[in-house]
Amino acid sequence: MLIGVLVTSVGATPALADWDKTNYPAIQGTISITEDQNYTGLSNISLADAMASAEAAVPDSKAIYGKLSVINGYLVYKVIMMNDDRGHSKVLVDAGTGDELYVSDVITKDSHKKKRNYDKKHDKKIKDYFKGMTPEQIAEKKQQFKEMGDAWKSLSLQDRAAMIIHFMQMKMQWDSMSEEEKDAKKVEMKKKWEEYLPLSPDQKKQKLEDYVKSLKN
């Protein structure tokens, strides 16, 4: 999925790998959720609102991913933040008021690699992707990935939120697809991604903005 590749581009894969592994303090929100309760539609704020609150709490970082979750029995938005050095942190935002409830310490990319549970599967995928390339080609691809990640972070908060919501909806559809349909979708997204990579930074951003506009039509 394109959103997954975009998150990879900004170096947030370790943050997603630890999505449900973080030990949070005893936060207290405003919307109580019982075990196994369906909380769809219970939030009083949008994902964009939550991302804005998170960016206000961590002004040196951009919100690059977020979704509704239940922590300590309360409905919150978990938001992944990324700074210019690719250090990531997580913010919990009250789904009722939009207030920031918790901000984690920043985890740097290098410090995360030292952890035992570092995402080795992702690491292997990256190595396989670069297999057979010359050092110059690898350097060029890495620069293109960085530019793609920068283009993603440079989108307006509303556009980032719109894309996240769209691809979460696509993920739900993905689970009901046949293997043939999944393979076709993978080919389609890979082709789109390969078309984006060689573009200039400004063109990359424009392509992403155009994609968001197409979602609204």
mmCIF file of C-alpha atoms in Angstrom:
data_model
loop_
_atom_site.group_PDB
_atom_site.id
_atom_site.type_symbol
_atom_site.label_atom_id
_atom_site.label_comp_id
_atom_site.label_asym_id
_atom_site.label_seq_id
_atom_site.Cartn_x
_atom_site.Cartn_y
_atom_site.Cartn_z
ATOM 1 C CA MET A 1 0.000 0.000 0.000
ATOM 2 C CA LEU A 2 1.216 3.501 -0.816
ATOM 3 C CA ILE A 3 0.754 4.765 2.740
ATOM 4 C CA GLY A 4 2.996 1.980 3.995
ATOM 5 C CA VAL A 5 5.705 2.911 1.535
ATOM 6 C CA LEU A 6 5.393 6.577 2.451
ATOM 7 C CA VAL A 7 5.795 5.738 6.131
ATOM 8 C CA THR A 8 8.849 3.677 5.211
ATOM 9 C CA SER A 9 10.223 6.670 3.291
ATOM 10 C CA VAL A 10 10.237 8.851 6.385
ATOM 11 C CA GLY A 11 11.855 6.095 8.428
ATOM 12 C CA ALA A 12 8.874 5.375 10.650
ATOM 13 C CA THR A 13 8.774 1.600 10.232
ATOM 14 C CA PRO A 14 10.301 1.018 13.699
ATOM 15 C CA ALA A 15 7.572 3.194 15.218
ATOM 16 C CA LEU A 16 4.872 1.140 13.514
ATOM 17 C CA ALA A 17 6.582 -2.090 14.541
ATOM 18 C CA ASP A 18 6.261 -0.991 18.172
ATOM 19 C CA TRP A 19 2.748 0.418 17.647
ATOM 20 C CA ASP A 20 1.155 -1.700 20.385
ATOM 21 C CA LYS A 21 4.284 -2.420 22.428
ATOM 22 C CA THR A 22 4.699 0.936 24.144
ATOM 23 C CA ASN A 23 4.038 1.000 27.882
ATOM 24 C CA TYR A 24 1.884 4.048 28.502
ATOM 25 C CA PRO A 25 1.303 5.771 31.850
ATOM 26 C CA ALA A 26 -2.095 5.714 33.560
ATOM 27 C CA ILE A 27 -3.697 8.365 31.346
ATOM 28 C CA GLN A 28 -7.291 9.441 31.932
ATOM 29 C CA GLY A 29 -9.442 10.419 28.968
ATOM 30 C CA THR A 30 -13.043 11.548 28.627
ATOM 31 C CA ILE A 31 -14.603 8.726 26.566
ATOM 32 C CA SER A 32 -14.711 5.421 28.442
ATOM 33 C CA ILE A 33 -14.696 2.237 26.367
ATOM 34 C CA THR A 34 -15.607 -1.171 27.746
ATOM 35 C CA GLU A 35 -13.861 -4.353 26.653
ATOM 36 C CA ASP A 36 -14.882 -5.489 23.142
ATOM 37 C CA GLN A 37 -17.023 -2.347 22.675
ATOM 38 C CA ASN A 38 -17.289 -1.055 19.106
ATOM 39 C CA TYR A 39 -15.931 2.489 19.310
ATOM 40 C CA THR A 40 -16.430 3.400 15.643
ATOM 41 C CA GLY A 41 -18.003 6.839 15.454
ATOM 42 C CA LEU A 42 -17.579 7.625 19.164
ATOM 43 C CA SER A 43 -14.762 10.150 18.744
ATOM 44 C CA ASN A 44 -15.708 13.820 19.050
ATOM 45 C CA ILE A 45 -12.722 14.980 17.001
ATOM 46 C CA SER A 46 -11.307 14.074 13.597
ATOM 47 C CA LEU A 47 -7.941 12.508 12.834
ATOM 48 C CA ALA A 48 -6.815 15.885 11.469
ATOM 49 C CA ASP A 49 -7.779 17.517 14.792
ATOM 50 C CA ALA A 50 -5.759 14.907 16.687
ATOM 51 C CA MET A 51 -2.743 15.375 14.417
ATOM 52 C CA ALA A 52 -2.938 19.153 14.911
ATOM 53 C CA SER A 53 -3.003 18.681 18.688
ATOM 54 C CA ALA A 54 -0.001 16.346 18.476
ATOM 55 C CA GLU A 55 1.966 18.819 16.369
ATOM 56 C CA ALA A 56 1.196 21.561 18.881
ATOM 57 C CA ALA A 57 2.553 19.307 21.638
ATOM 58 C CA VAL A 58 5.707 18.419 19.672
ATOM 59 C CA PRO A 59 6.416 21.526 17.560
ATOM 60 C CA ASP A 60 9.685 20.227 16.077
ATOM 61 C CA SER A 61 7.975 17.180 14.529
ATOM 62 C CA LYS A 62 5.335 16.311 11.928
ATOM 63 C CA ALA A 63 2.413 13.937 12.461
ATOM 64 C CA ILE A 64 2.872 11.182 9.879
ATOM 65 C CA TYR A 65 0.394 8.528 11.035
ATOM 66 C CA GLY A 66 -2.460 8.129 13.487
ATOM 67 C CA LYS A 67 -5.497 6.056 14.353
ATOM 68 C CA LEU A 68 -8.075 5.526 17.090
ATOM 69 C CA SER A 69 -7.081 3.196 19.929
ATOM 70 C CA VAL A 70 -8.176 2.313 23.437
ATOM 71 C CA ILE A 71 -5.618 2.947 26.190
ATOM 72 C CA ASN A 72 -6.419 2.294 29.851
ATOM 73 C CA GLY A 73 -10.093 2.027 28.936
ATOM 74 C CA TYR A 74 -10.240 5.429 27.221
ATOM 75 C CA LEU A 75 -10.649 6.295 23.554
ATOM 76 C CA VAL A 76 -7.614 8.140 22.213
ATOM 77 C CA TYR A 77 -5.804 8.841 18.989
ATOM 78 C CA LYS A 78 -2.296 7.410 18.800
ATOM 79 C CA VAL A 79 -0.212 9.699 16.607
ATOM 80 C CA ILE A 80 3.308 8.970 15.337
ATOM 81 C CA MET A 81 5.539 12.019 15.119
ATOM 82 C CA MET A 82 8.762 12.383 13.129
ATOM 83 C CA ASN A 83 11.406 15.113 13.417
ATOM 84 C CA ASP A 84 13.962 16.243 10.834
ATOM 85 C CA ASP A 85 16.530 13.755 12.173
ATOM 86 C CA ARG A 86 14.030 10.895 11.710
ATOM 87 C CA GLY A 87 13.624 10.501 15.430
ATOM 88 C CA HIS A 88 10.101 9.376 16.248
ATOM 89 C CA SER A 89 7.802 9.842 19.204
ATOM 90 C CA LYS A 90 4.189 9.009 19.990
ATOM 91 C CA VAL A 91 1.444 11.277 21.247
ATOM 92 C CA LEU A 92 -1.850 10.212 22.817
ATOM 93 C CA VAL A 93 -4.677 12.660 22.139
ATOM 94 C CA ASP A 94 -8.031 12.524 23.933
ATOM 95 C CA ALA A 95 -10.676 11.567 21.365
ATOM 96 C CA GLY A 96 -13.260 13.567 23.281
ATOM 97 C CA THR A 97 -11.547 16.902 23.850
ATOM 98 C CA GLY A 98 -8.523 16.886 21.563
ATOM 99 C CA ASP A 99 -6.238 17.450 24.545
ATOM 100 C CA GLU A 100 -2.763 15.937 24.526
ATOM 101 C CA LEU A 101 -2.589 13.236 27.217
ATOM 102 C CA TYR A 102 0.918 11.854 26.785
ATOM 103 C CA VAL A 103 4.078 12.464 24.765
ATOM 104 C CA SER A 104 6.736 9.761 24.609
ATOM 105 C CA ASP A 105 10.467 10.364 24.562
ATOM 106 C CA VAL A 106 12.043 10.642 21.129
ATOM 107 C CA ILE A 107 13.515 7.397 19.827
ATOM 108 C CA THR A 108 16.302 7.909 17.319
ATOM 109 C CA LYS A 109 16.733 5.642 14.324
ATOM 110 C CA ASP A 110 20.145 4.435 15.523
ATOM 111 C CA SER A 111 18.996 3.705 19.066
ATOM 112 C CA HIS A 112 16.072 1.676 17.757
ATOM 113 C CA LYS A 113 18.402 -0.508 15.679
ATOM 114 C CA LYS A 114 20.177 -1.550 18.867
ATOM 115 C CA LYS A 115 16.994 -3.039 20.298
ATOM 116 C CA ARG A 116 16.550 -6.806 20.131
ATOM 117 C CA ASN A 117 13.101 -6.470 18.572
ATOM 118 C CA TYR A 118 14.153 -4.256 15.685
ATOM 119 C CA ASP A 119 12.106 -5.017 12.592
ATOM 120 C CA LYS A 120 14.499 -7.462 10.873
ATOM 121 C CA LYS A 121 11.857 -8.444 8.331
ATOM 122 C CA HIS A 122 11.710 -4.858 7.073
ATOM 123 C CA ASP A 123 15.513 -4.692 7.066
ATOM 124 C CA LYS A 124 15.647 -7.773 4.814
ATOM 125 C CA LYS A 125 13.083 -6.282 2.415
ATOM 126 C CA ILE A 126 15.233 -3.181 2.035
ATOM 127 C CA LYS A 127 18.347 -5.265 1.352
ATOM 128 C CA ASP A 128 16.447 -7.354 -1.203
ATOM 129 C CA TYR A 129 15.205 -4.165 -2.894
ATOM 130 C CA PHE A 130 18.780 -2.922 -3.367
ATOM 131 C CA LYS A 131 20.144 -6.319 -4.406
ATOM 132 C CA GLY A 132 22.081 -6.157 -7.676
ATOM 133 C CA MET A 133 22.349 -2.350 -7.676
ATOM 134 C CA THR A 134 25.653 -0.495 -7.846
ATOM 135 C CA PRO A 135 26.633 1.766 -4.907
ATOM 136 C CA GLU A 136 25.748 4.759 -7.067
ATOM 137 C CA GLN A 137 22.302 3.355 -7.877
ATOM 138 C CA ILE A 138 21.674 2.587 -4.211
ATOM 139 C CA ALA A 139 22.645 6.129 -3.226
ATOM 140 C CA GLU A 140 20.319 7.530 -5.903
ATOM 141 C CA LYS A 141 17.409 5.352 -4.733
ATOM 142 C CA LYS A 142 17.965 6.335 -1.095
ATOM 143 C CA GLN A 143 17.908 9.996 -2.092
ATOM 144 C CA GLN A 144 14.668 9.431 -4.007
ATOM 145 C CA PHE A 145 13.145 7.698 -0.980
ATOM 146 C CA LYS A 146 14.180 10.610 1.235
ATOM 147 C CA GLU A 147 12.629 13.097 -1.183
ATOM 148 C CA MET A 148 9.419 11.062 -1.219
ATOM 149 C CA GLY A 149 9.315 11.072 2.560
ATOM 150 C CA ASP A 150 9.979 14.810 2.643
ATOM 151 C CA ALA A 151 7.161 15.341 0.124
ATOM 152 C CA TRP A 152 4.810 13.355 2.373
ATOM 153 C CA LYS A 153 5.755 15.395 5.440
ATOM 154 C CA SER A 154 5.374 18.648 3.505
ATOM 155 C CA LEU A 155 1.718 17.975 2.660
ATOM 156 C CA SER A 156 -0.845 19.950 4.600
ATOM 157 C CA LEU A 157 -2.055 18.311 7.785
ATOM 158 C CA GLN A 158 -5.510 17.887 6.259
ATOM 159 C CA ASP A 159 -4.073 16.139 3.180
ATOM 160 C CA ARG A 160 -1.968 13.782 5.299
ATOM 161 C CA ALA A 161 -5.025 12.910 7.381
ATOM 162 C CA ALA A 162 -7.145 12.355 4.261
ATOM 163 C CA MET A 163 -4.598 9.930 2.808
ATOM 164 C CA ILE A 164 -4.256 8.008 6.078
ATOM 165 C CA ILE A 165 -8.029 7.589 6.348
ATOM 166 C CA HIS A 166 -8.279 6.540 2.694
ATOM 167 C CA PHE A 167 -5.652 3.846 3.035
ATOM 168 C CA MET A 168 -7.098 2.559 6.297
ATOM 169 C CA GLN A 169 -10.346 2.081 4.387
ATOM 170 C CA MET A 170 -8.413 0.347 1.614
ATOM 171 C CA LYS A 171 -6.818 -1.952 4.181
ATOM 172 C CA MET A 172 -10.273 -3.053 5.315
ATOM 173 C CA GLN A 173 -11.142 -3.856 1.703
ATOM 174 C CA TRP A 174 -7.783 -5.613 1.319
ATOM 175 C CA ASP A 175 -8.707 -8.213 3.923
ATOM 176 C CA SER A 176 -11.686 -9.299 1.815
ATOM 177 C CA MET A 177 -9.815 -9.448 -1.513
ATOM 178 C CA SER A 178 -8.837 -12.661 -3.267
ATOM 179 C CA GLU A 179 -5.136 -13.420 -3.699
ATOM 180 C CA GLU A 180 -5.413 -12.533 -7.391
ATOM 181 C CA GLU A 181 -6.948 -9.151 -6.560
ATOM 182 C CA LYS A 182 -4.228 -8.489 -3.984
ATOM 183 C CA ASP A 183 -1.493 -9.325 -6.481
ATOM 184 C CA ALA A 184 -3.050 -6.994 -9.062
ATOM 185 C CA LYS A 185 -3.296 -4.178 -6.514
ATOM 186 C CA LYS A 186 0.344 -4.681 -5.481
ATOM 187 C CA VAL A 187 1.443 -4.385 -9.102
ATOM 188 C CA GLU A 188 -0.663 -1.238 -9.539
ATOM 189 C CA MET A 189 0.760 0.446 -6.429
ATOM 190 C CA LYS A 190 4.336 -0.593 -7.260
ATOM 191 C CA LYS A 191 3.976 0.922 -10.734
ATOM 192 C CA LYS A 192 2.628 4.169 -9.270
ATOM 193 C CA TRP A 193 5.488 4.274 -6.763
ATOM 194 C CA GLU A 194 8.146 3.694 -9.434
ATOM 195 C CA GLU A 195 6.622 6.535 -11.457
ATOM 196 C CA TYR A 196 6.900 8.896 -8.478
ATOM 197 C CA LEU A 197 10.493 8.130 -7.446
ATOM 198 C CA PRO A 198 12.437 9.716 -10.369
ATOM 199 C CA LEU A 199 10.462 12.969 -10.186
ATOM 200 C CA SER A 200 11.872 16.180 -8.725
ATOM 201 C CA PRO A 201 10.989 16.995 -5.079
ATOM 202 C CA ASP A 202 8.395 19.554 -6.195
ATOM 203 C CA GLN A 203 6.887 17.108 -8.674
ATOM 204 C CA LYS A 204 6.691 14.413 -5.988
ATOM 205 C CA LYS A 205 4.744 16.749 -3.730
ATOM 206 C CA GLN A 206 2.450 17.761 -6.601
ATOM 207 C CA LYS A 207 1.717 14.113 -7.411
ATOM 208 C CA LEU A 208 0.728 13.440 -3.803
ATOM 209 C CA GLU A 209 -1.456 16.551 -3.701
ATOM 210 C CA ASP A 210 -3.126 15.482 -6.944
ATOM 211 C CA TYR A 211 -3.739 12.046 -5.450
ATOM 212 C CA VAL A 212 -5.494 13.601 -2.456
ATOM 213 C CA LYS A 213 -7.598 15.778 -4.765
ATOM 214 C CA SER A 214 -8.666 12.670 -6.676
ATOM 215 C CA LEU A 215 -9.973 11.185 -3.417
ATOM 216 C CA LYS A 216 -12.278 14.160 -2.938
ATOM 217 C CA ASN A 217 -13.795 13.998 -6.436
#
